[in-house]
Tab-separated table of C-alpha atoms and ligand atoms in Angstrom:
chain	number	residue	atom	x	y	z
A	1	MET	CA	34.239	-49.157	58.935
A	2	SER	CA	34.062	-49.997	55.429
A	3	LYS	CA	34.493	-46.869	52.756
A	4	PHE	CA	32.714	-49.196	50.179
A	5	ARG	CA	28.890	-50.350	49.966
A	6	PHE	CA	27.822	-53.573	49.164
A	7	SER	CA	25.825	-55.700	46.969
A	8	VAL	CA	24.600	-59.199	46.752
A	9	GLY	CA	22.561	-61.577	44.596
A	10	PRO	CA	19.452	-63.622	45.710
A	11	TRP	CA	21.195	-66.635	43.977
A	12	ASN	CA	24.102	-66.410	46.776
A	13	ILE	CA	21.735	-67.918	49.124
A	14	HIS	CA	21.051	-71.267	47.326
A	15	GLU	CA	19.975	-74.894	47.857
A	16	GLY	CA	23.246	-76.746	47.324
A	17	ALA	CA	22.291	-78.267	44.270
A	18	ASP	CA	25.476	-79.221	42.101
A	19	VAL	CA	26.093	-80.965	38.729
A	20	PHE	CA	26.191	-84.348	40.847
A	21	GLY	CA	23.693	-84.038	43.601
A	22	PRO	CA	20.234	-82.405	44.510
A	23	ALA	CA	19.216	-79.701	46.522
A	24	VAL	CA	20.460	-80.194	50.452
A	25	ARG	CA	18.834	-77.028	51.930
A	26	PRO	CA	15.438	-75.480	52.018
A	27	THR	CA	14.647	-72.746	49.686
A	28	ILE	CA	14.526	-69.433	51.531
A	29	ALA	CA	11.710	-66.784	50.651
A	30	PHE	CA	13.077	-63.514	49.005
A	31	ALA	CA	11.407	-61.565	51.422
A	32	GLU	CA	13.668	-63.256	54.311
A	33	LYS	CA	16.873	-62.996	52.076
A	34	LEU	CA	16.248	-59.216	51.905
A	35	ALA	CA	15.604	-58.884	55.421
A	36	ASN	CA	18.847	-60.798	56.290
A	37	PHE	CA	21.040	-59.001	53.543
A	38	LYS	CA	20.210	-55.573	55.071
A	39	LYS	CA	21.124	-56.864	58.421
A	40	ILE	CA	24.304	-58.686	57.343
A	41	GLY	CA	25.510	-54.954	56.033
A	42	PHE	CA	24.145	-55.180	52.446
A	43	ASP	CA	23.263	-51.787	50.703
A	44	ALA	CA	22.099	-53.252	47.229
A	45	VAL	CA	20.613	-56.275	45.650
A	46	GLN	CA	21.895	-57.709	42.115
A	47	PHE	CA	19.094	-59.379	39.916
A	48	HIS	CA	18.513	-61.654	37.052
A	49	ASP	CA	15.542	-60.607	35.304
A	50	ASP	CA	13.807	-63.899	36.317
A	51	ASP	CA	14.861	-63.096	40.332
A	52	VAL	CA	12.423	-59.838	39.470
A	53	VAL	CA	9.955	-61.702	37.786
A	54	PRO	CA	9.794	-65.661	38.008
A	55	GLU	CA	9.338	-67.210	34.691
A	56	ILE	CA	9.408	-64.069	32.589
A	57	ASP	CA	8.951	-65.474	29.517
A	58	THR	CA	5.308	-66.660	30.159
A	59	LYS	CA	4.284	-63.313	31.539
A	60	SER	CA	2.446	-60.652	29.795
A	61	ALA	CA	3.938	-57.005	29.831
A	62	SER	CA	1.324	-55.698	32.456
A	63	GLU	CA	2.212	-59.009	34.664
A	64	ILE	CA	5.895	-57.873	34.255
A	65	THR	CA	5.444	-54.312	35.301
A	66	ALA	CA	3.211	-55.302	38.206
A	67	THR	CA	5.473	-57.816	39.536
A	68	ALA	CA	8.651	-55.626	39.182
A	69	ARG	CA	6.749	-52.792	41.225
A	70	GLN	CA	6.151	-55.112	43.982
A	71	VAL	CA	9.935	-56.039	44.261
A	72	LYS	CA	10.659	-52.296	44.053
A	73	GLN	CA	8.446	-51.865	46.949
A	74	MET	CA	9.975	-54.741	48.600
A	75	LEU	CA	13.439	-53.303	48.266
A	76	ASP	CA	12.108	-49.746	49.583
A	77	ASP	CA	10.550	-51.355	52.693
A	78	HIS	CA	14.171	-52.898	53.637
A	79	GLY	CA	16.096	-49.955	52.810
A	80	LEU	CA	17.823	-51.747	49.865
A	81	LYS	CA	18.644	-50.651	46.222
A	82	ALA	CA	18.887	-52.367	43.118
A	83	GLU	CA	22.391	-52.670	41.610
A	84	PHE	CA	21.650	-54.128	38.133
A	85	VAL	CA	19.489	-56.332	36.433
A	86	ALA	CA	21.152	-59.285	34.071
A	87	PRO	CA	18.903	-60.872	31.448
A	88	ARG	CA	19.282	-64.808	32.185
A	89	LEU	CA	20.294	-65.827	28.856
A	90	TRP	CA	21.300	-69.364	29.450
A	91	GLU	CA	18.296	-71.248	30.803
A	92	SER	CA	15.668	-71.182	27.894
A	93	PRO	CA	15.231	-73.734	25.514
A	94	ARG	CA	15.906	-70.853	22.824
A	95	THR	CA	19.468	-70.158	24.231
A	96	ILE	CA	20.843	-73.644	24.001
A	97	ASP	CA	23.204	-72.831	21.132
A	98	GLY	CA	23.747	-69.534	22.708
A	99	ALA	CA	21.896	-66.204	22.882
A	100	PHE	CA	23.666	-63.312	20.800
A	101	THR	CA	25.865	-65.767	18.811
A	102	SER	CA	23.370	-68.552	18.422
A	103	ASN	CA	23.568	-69.799	14.692
A	104	SER	CA	19.584	-69.156	14.829
A	105	GLU	CA	18.484	-65.882	13.474
A	106	ALA	CA	15.181	-66.381	15.502
A	107	GLU	CA	17.238	-67.229	18.781
A	108	ARG	CA	19.410	-64.261	18.065
A	109	GLU	CA	16.267	-62.081	17.961
A	110	TYR	CA	14.871	-63.566	21.340
A	111	ALA	CA	18.145	-62.759	23.251
A	112	SER	CA	17.833	-59.185	22.009
A	113	GLU	CA	14.109	-58.729	22.888
A	114	ARG	CA	14.791	-60.335	26.566
A	115	SER	CA	17.460	-58.136	26.849
A	116	LEU	CA	15.245	-54.869	26.151
A	117	ARG	CA	12.642	-56.360	28.680
A	118	ALA	CA	15.407	-56.511	31.407
A	119	VAL	CA	15.892	-52.592	30.674
A	120	ASP	CA	12.475	-52.207	31.127
A	121	LEU	CA	13.032	-54.020	34.558
A	122	CYS	CA	15.822	-51.695	35.190
A	123	ARG	CA	13.723	-48.815	34.916
A	124	GLU	CA	11.044	-50.336	37.393
A	125	ILE	CA	13.128	-51.170	40.007
A	126	GLY	CA	15.315	-47.962	40.110
A	127	CYS	CA	18.908	-48.749	38.565
A	128	ASP	CA	20.523	-47.819	35.330
A	129	LEU	CA	22.710	-50.839	34.843
A	130	LEU	CA	22.319	-53.839	32.989
A	131	GLY	CA	24.608	-56.754	33.213
A	132	PHE	CA	25.964	-59.617	30.422
A	133	TRP	CA	27.303	-62.488	31.585
A	134	TYR	CA	27.696	-64.139	28.222
A	135	ALA	CA	27.068	-67.778	29.531
A	136	ARG	CA	26.878	-69.513	26.272
A	137	GLU	CA	28.236	-67.158	23.990
A	138	GLY	CA	31.228	-69.449	22.538
A	139	THR	CA	31.530	-72.985	21.719
A	140	LEU	CA	31.272	-76.552	22.930
A	141	CYS	CA	32.474	-77.649	19.500
A	142	ALA	CA	35.188	-75.423	17.986
A	143	GLU	CA	33.974	-75.450	14.326
A	144	SER	CA	30.243	-75.066	15.300
A	145	LYS	CA	30.327	-71.209	15.253
A	146	ASP	CA	31.699	-68.344	13.182
A	147	MET	CA	33.842	-66.304	15.627
A	148	HIS	CA	34.239	-63.430	13.200
A	149	ALA	CA	30.444	-63.093	12.885
A	150	GLY	CA	30.043	-63.994	16.873
A	151	VAL	CA	31.788	-61.017	17.876
A	152	HIS	CA	29.803	-58.559	15.506
A	153	ARG	CA	26.673	-60.239	16.634
A	154	MET	CA	27.713	-59.355	20.084
A	155	ILE	CA	28.377	-55.823	19.277
A	156	GLU	CA	25.156	-55.528	17.433
A	157	GLY	CA	23.407	-56.951	20.609
A	158	LEU	CA	24.979	-54.288	22.800
A	159	ASN	CA	24.050	-51.664	20.516
A	160	ARG	CA	20.450	-52.689	20.240
A	161	VAL	CA	20.243	-51.933	24.143
A	162	LEU	CA	22.300	-48.749	23.961
A	163	ASP	CA	20.004	-47.616	21.129
A	164	TYR	CA	16.640	-48.571	22.995
A	165	ASP	CA	17.751	-46.542	26.159
A	166	GLY	CA	19.876	-43.374	25.874
A	167	THR	CA	20.938	-43.414	29.463
A	168	ILE	CA	21.228	-47.233	30.292
A	169	ARG	CA	24.889	-48.682	31.299
A	170	ILE	CA	26.064	-52.105	30.547
A	171	PHE	CA	28.614	-53.892	32.096
A	172	ILE	CA	30.101	-57.205	30.672
A	173	GLU	CA	31.177	-59.897	33.097
A	174	PRO	CA	34.009	-61.915	31.152
A	175	LYS	CA	34.507	-65.574	32.036
A	176	PRO	CA	36.751	-67.911	30.015
A	177	ASN	CA	34.810	-71.323	30.223
A	178	GLU	CA	31.855	-72.817	31.971
A	179	PRO	CA	29.336	-73.768	30.619
A	180	ILE	CA	30.767	-73.173	27.208
A	181	ASP	CA	34.278	-74.514	26.396
A	182	ARG	CA	35.696	-71.408	24.458
A	183	SER	CA	34.171	-68.258	25.340
A	184	PHE	CA	34.073	-65.264	22.948
A	185	ALA	CA	34.462	-62.845	25.876
A	186	PRO	CA	36.941	-64.282	28.125
A	187	THR	CA	38.667	-61.736	29.811
A	188	MET	CA	38.463	-58.069	30.616
A	189	GLY	CA	40.482	-56.925	27.479
A	190	HIS	CA	37.921	-59.007	25.354
A	191	ALA	CA	34.980	-57.117	27.115
A	192	LEU	CA	36.338	-53.740	26.652
A	193	ALA	CA	37.512	-54.233	23.012
A	194	LEU	CA	33.687	-55.169	22.334
A	195	SER	CA	32.635	-51.787	24.165
A	196	ALA	CA	34.824	-49.712	22.062
A	197	GLU	CA	33.275	-51.164	18.934
A	198	THR	CA	29.571	-49.985	20.134
A	199	ILE	CA	27.746	-46.737	19.326
A	200	ASP	CA	28.284	-45.296	22.793
A	201	PRO	CA	31.644	-46.818	24.400
A	202	PRO	CA	31.432	-44.827	27.872
A	203	ARG	CA	28.180	-46.569	28.468
A	204	VAL	CA	29.824	-50.024	28.186
A	205	GLY	CA	32.215	-51.277	30.661
A	206	GLY	CA	33.086	-54.433	32.655
A	207	LEU	CA	32.682	-56.201	36.050
A	208	VAL	CA	35.335	-58.350	37.374
A	209	GLU	CA	34.563	-61.548	38.965
A	210	SER	CA	37.579	-62.815	41.075
A	211	ALA	CA	37.104	-66.541	40.350
A	212	HIS	CA	36.289	-66.113	36.552
A	213	ALA	CA	39.699	-64.292	36.139
A	214	THR	CA	41.353	-67.070	38.180
A	215	LEU	CA	39.843	-69.577	35.822
A	216	ALA	CA	41.473	-67.566	32.857
A	217	GLY	CA	44.628	-67.804	34.510
A	218	LEU	CA	44.889	-64.132	35.436
A	219	ASP	CA	45.351	-61.923	38.497
A	220	PRO	CA	41.869	-60.405	39.723
A	221	ALA	CA	43.634	-57.523	40.844
A	222	ASN	CA	45.337	-56.865	37.445
A	223	GLU	CA	41.965	-57.182	35.609
A	224	MET	CA	40.383	-54.791	37.853
A	225	ALA	CA	43.173	-52.460	37.709
A	226	PHE	CA	43.237	-52.602	33.963
A	227	ALA	CA	39.490	-51.864	33.805
A	228	LEU	CA	39.907	-48.802	36.325
A	229	ALA	CA	42.970	-47.510	34.326
A	230	LEU	CA	40.367	-47.048	31.488
A	231	GLY	CA	37.370	-45.800	33.561
A	232	LYS	CA	35.553	-48.879	32.994
A	233	LEU	CA	35.276	-51.009	36.173
A	234	PHE	CA	31.405	-50.699	36.370
A	235	GLY	CA	31.012	-53.370	39.282
A	236	VAL	CA	32.895	-56.284	40.968
A	237	HIS	CA	32.085	-59.970	42.117
A	238	LEU	CA	34.469	-60.741	44.770
A	239	ASN	CA	34.955	-63.948	45.584
A	240	ASP	CA	37.791	-66.698	45.551
A	241	GLN	CA	38.685	-69.861	43.452
A	242	ASN	CA	41.248	-72.641	43.860
A	243	GLY	CA	43.004	-72.663	40.458
A	244	MET	CA	41.664	-73.539	36.917
A	245	LYS	CA	38.900	-76.031	37.545
A	246	TYR	CA	34.787	-75.740	37.765
A	247	ASP	CA	33.870	-72.196	39.110
A	248	GLN	CA	33.780	-72.472	42.928
A	249	ASP	CA	32.646	-68.950	44.039
A	250	LYS	CA	34.261	-69.515	47.096
A	251	ALA	CA	34.206	-67.019	50.177
A	252	PHE	CA	36.437	-63.851	49.433
A	253	GLY	CA	40.084	-64.414	50.404
A	254	ALA	CA	39.449	-68.012	51.556
A	255	GLU	CA	41.867	-69.485	49.062
A	256	ASN	CA	44.581	-66.553	48.028
A	257	LEU	CA	44.883	-64.094	50.510
A	258	ARG	CA	47.289	-62.133	48.835
A	259	GLN	CA	45.532	-61.904	45.657
A	260	ALA	CA	42.410	-60.982	48.029
A	261	PHE	CA	44.552	-58.172	49.503
A	262	ASN	CA	45.874	-56.845	46.161
A	263	GLN	CA	42.059	-56.768	44.907
A	264	VAL	CA	40.900	-54.494	47.499
A	265	ARG	CA	44.210	-52.412	47.519
A	266	VAL	CA	43.278	-51.729	44.016
A	267	LEU	CA	39.894	-50.715	44.541
A	268	VAL	CA	41.028	-48.446	47.185
A	269	GLU	CA	43.596	-46.807	45.731
A	270	ASN	CA	41.587	-45.920	42.709
A	271	ASP	CA	38.787	-44.670	44.863
A	272	PHE	CA	36.317	-47.290	43.391
A	273	GLY	CA	32.655	-46.776	44.625
A	274	ALA	CA	33.036	-42.947	44.519
A	275	ARG	CA	30.902	-42.705	41.241
A	276	GLY	CA	28.235	-44.973	43.115
A	277	GLU	CA	29.635	-48.304	42.313
A	278	TYR	CA	28.700	-51.122	44.601
A	279	VAL	CA	31.480	-53.854	46.063
A	280	GLY	CA	29.561	-56.868	45.004
A	281	LEU	CA	30.000	-60.427	46.212
A	282	ASP	CA	29.124	-63.378	43.999
A	283	VAL	CA	29.849	-66.303	46.527
A	284	LYS	CA	28.076	-69.666	47.284
A	285	ALA	CA	27.835	-71.426	50.733
A	286	MET	CA	29.674	-74.933	50.390
A	287	ARG	CA	27.104	-77.718	49.826
A	288	THR	CA	28.052	-79.086	53.292
A	289	GLN	CA	26.758	-75.892	54.787
A	290	LYS	CA	23.536	-76.417	57.292
A	291	VAL	CA	20.773	-74.276	56.594
A	292	GLU	CA	21.172	-72.714	59.812
A	293	LEU	CA	24.600	-71.319	58.711
A	294	CYS	CA	23.782	-70.724	55.133
A	295	TYR	CA	24.577	-66.907	55.327
A	296	GLU	CA	28.230	-67.382	56.907
A	297	HIS	CA	29.715	-67.135	53.625
A	298	LEU	CA	28.486	-63.626	52.973
A	299	LYS	CA	29.220	-62.481	56.545
A	300	ASN	CA	32.982	-63.980	56.096
A	301	SER	CA	33.296	-62.374	52.867
A	302	LEU	CA	32.297	-58.776	54.038
A	303	GLN	CA	34.486	-59.357	57.010
A	304	MET	CA	37.332	-60.376	54.859
A	305	VAL	CA	36.846	-57.476	52.924
A	306	ARG	CA	36.903	-54.748	55.785
A	307	LEU	CA	39.896	-56.567	57.616
A	308	LEU	CA	41.764	-56.215	54.046
A	309	GLU	CA	40.888	-52.558	54.079
A	310	GLN	CA	42.491	-52.253	57.387
A	311	LYS	CA	45.761	-53.958	55.850
A	312	VAL	CA	45.638	-51.431	52.861
A	313	ALA	CA	45.603	-48.634	55.726
A	314	ALA	CA	48.357	-50.089	57.465
A	315	PHE	CA	50.256	-50.644	54.061
A	316	ASP	CA	53.260	-48.595	54.365
A	317	TYR	CA	53.607	-46.869	50.974
A	318	LYS	CA	57.002	-45.102	52.129
A	319	ILE	CA	58.557	-48.839	52.786
A	320	GLN	CA	57.142	-49.814	49.433
A	321	ARG	CA	58.792	-46.834	47.784
A	322	GLN	CA	62.050	-47.812	49.610
A	323	PHE	CA	61.955	-51.154	48.307
A	324	ILE	CA	61.154	-50.171	44.711
A	325	GLU	CA	64.021	-47.605	44.633
A	326	ALA	CA	66.659	-50.312	45.864
A	327	ARG	CA	64.834	-52.685	43.253
A	328	ASP	CA	64.464	-55.194	46.098
A	329	TYR	CA	61.264	-56.948	45.300
A	330	GLU	CA	62.260	-59.979	47.510
A	331	GLY	CA	61.905	-57.680	50.168
A	332	LEU	CA	58.872	-55.940	49.255
A	333	GLU	CA	57.009	-59.502	48.882
A	334	MET	CA	58.280	-60.258	52.201
A	335	TYR	CA	57.155	-56.976	53.671
A	336	VAL	CA	53.495	-57.589	52.341
A	337	MET	CA	53.118	-61.425	53.533
A	338	LYS	CA	54.594	-60.180	57.021
A	339	LEU	CA	51.894	-57.412	56.982
A	340	LEU	CA	49.211	-59.898	56.146
A	341	LEU	CA	50.311	-62.440	58.829
A	342	GLY	CA	50.728	-59.348	61.389
A	343	ALA	CA	54.293	-60.541	62.076
B	1	XUL	C1	28.123	-67.113	36.645
B	1	XUL	C2	27.870	-65.568	37.298
B	1	XUL	C3	26.745	-64.976	37.350
B	1	XUL	C4	26.679	-63.440	36.996
B	1	XUL	C5	25.184	-62.993	36.843
B	1	XUL	O1	29.576	-67.383	36.864
B	1	XUL	O2	28.975	-65.138	37.869
B	1	XUL	O3	25.911	-65.255	38.340
B	1	XUL	O4	27.422	-62.958	38.007
B	1	XUL	O5	24.786	-63.478	35.887
B	2	MN	MN1	29.338	-63.219	38.996
């Protein structure tokens, strides 16, 4: 049994297209995904705004509300909650040069308006958390944007949302690159610095994705611990990543078991989840995976969290203290590796 409640996004079951090749698996209907999510052991669903309302930019306000209510009903029918809504600010022709940091004022305004619609969606589907992954806030050409102005525009964008709804909470999900080269919010430190400058800092926190931290050359467990220490870890996206290359979203623990252990340890030690937070996954099946087995990466990731919770329960804090007192960190490291190997 896990002490955590888990969430997953519908995009985590996908058709397998990558930058160099087309889809290799058929599309699975949303209702079927929900049924399987529940069966596998998830409690909540993460949404982009257009996961709730497809082609949201072409829909009227009443169409948006009607579709959102249907989705809420489907969640209720499956015994699932909504965790958050994240406006998808990276696919529109109006966000080619960024959203809040676009060089075009009209495009910046589009980003804000679309974010406010995402707040409405949160309310319709029953959550109070809005997510910002700043996919295109940064540069491909280093000289193309004024970062000083960009930072203030991102804060302004956050303030617009905070001002629009007095109880909505926002997380920033930092990522250093991809699709942008130089991101304006690459790490949790950047995210929380932005938070501190808003009109209501307690309502703006961060979400750590393991792969994003790894892409920044950082330890995901430390990124989590940093946000936890400041009371700012609003969510996590557990997954894994082999070094600093393209974003892989591999099954949790598949690449770096010790780092995965330390992520679970930090979450357990700091009572993550006690304020209603979910342990979210953001994992993608490999392109080679056949459709009959396209949920395995989710099952495996959940199993890995649970197995690592057992390892955390077995972690002997007295032994840890003895090694710390002797300043024998070689010994402590070997103790952890033997614990993980069951040796
Ligand atoms: C992209 C990523 C997104 C966010 C949600 O790398 O992780 O799926 O988690 O917008
Ligand atoms: Mn993510």
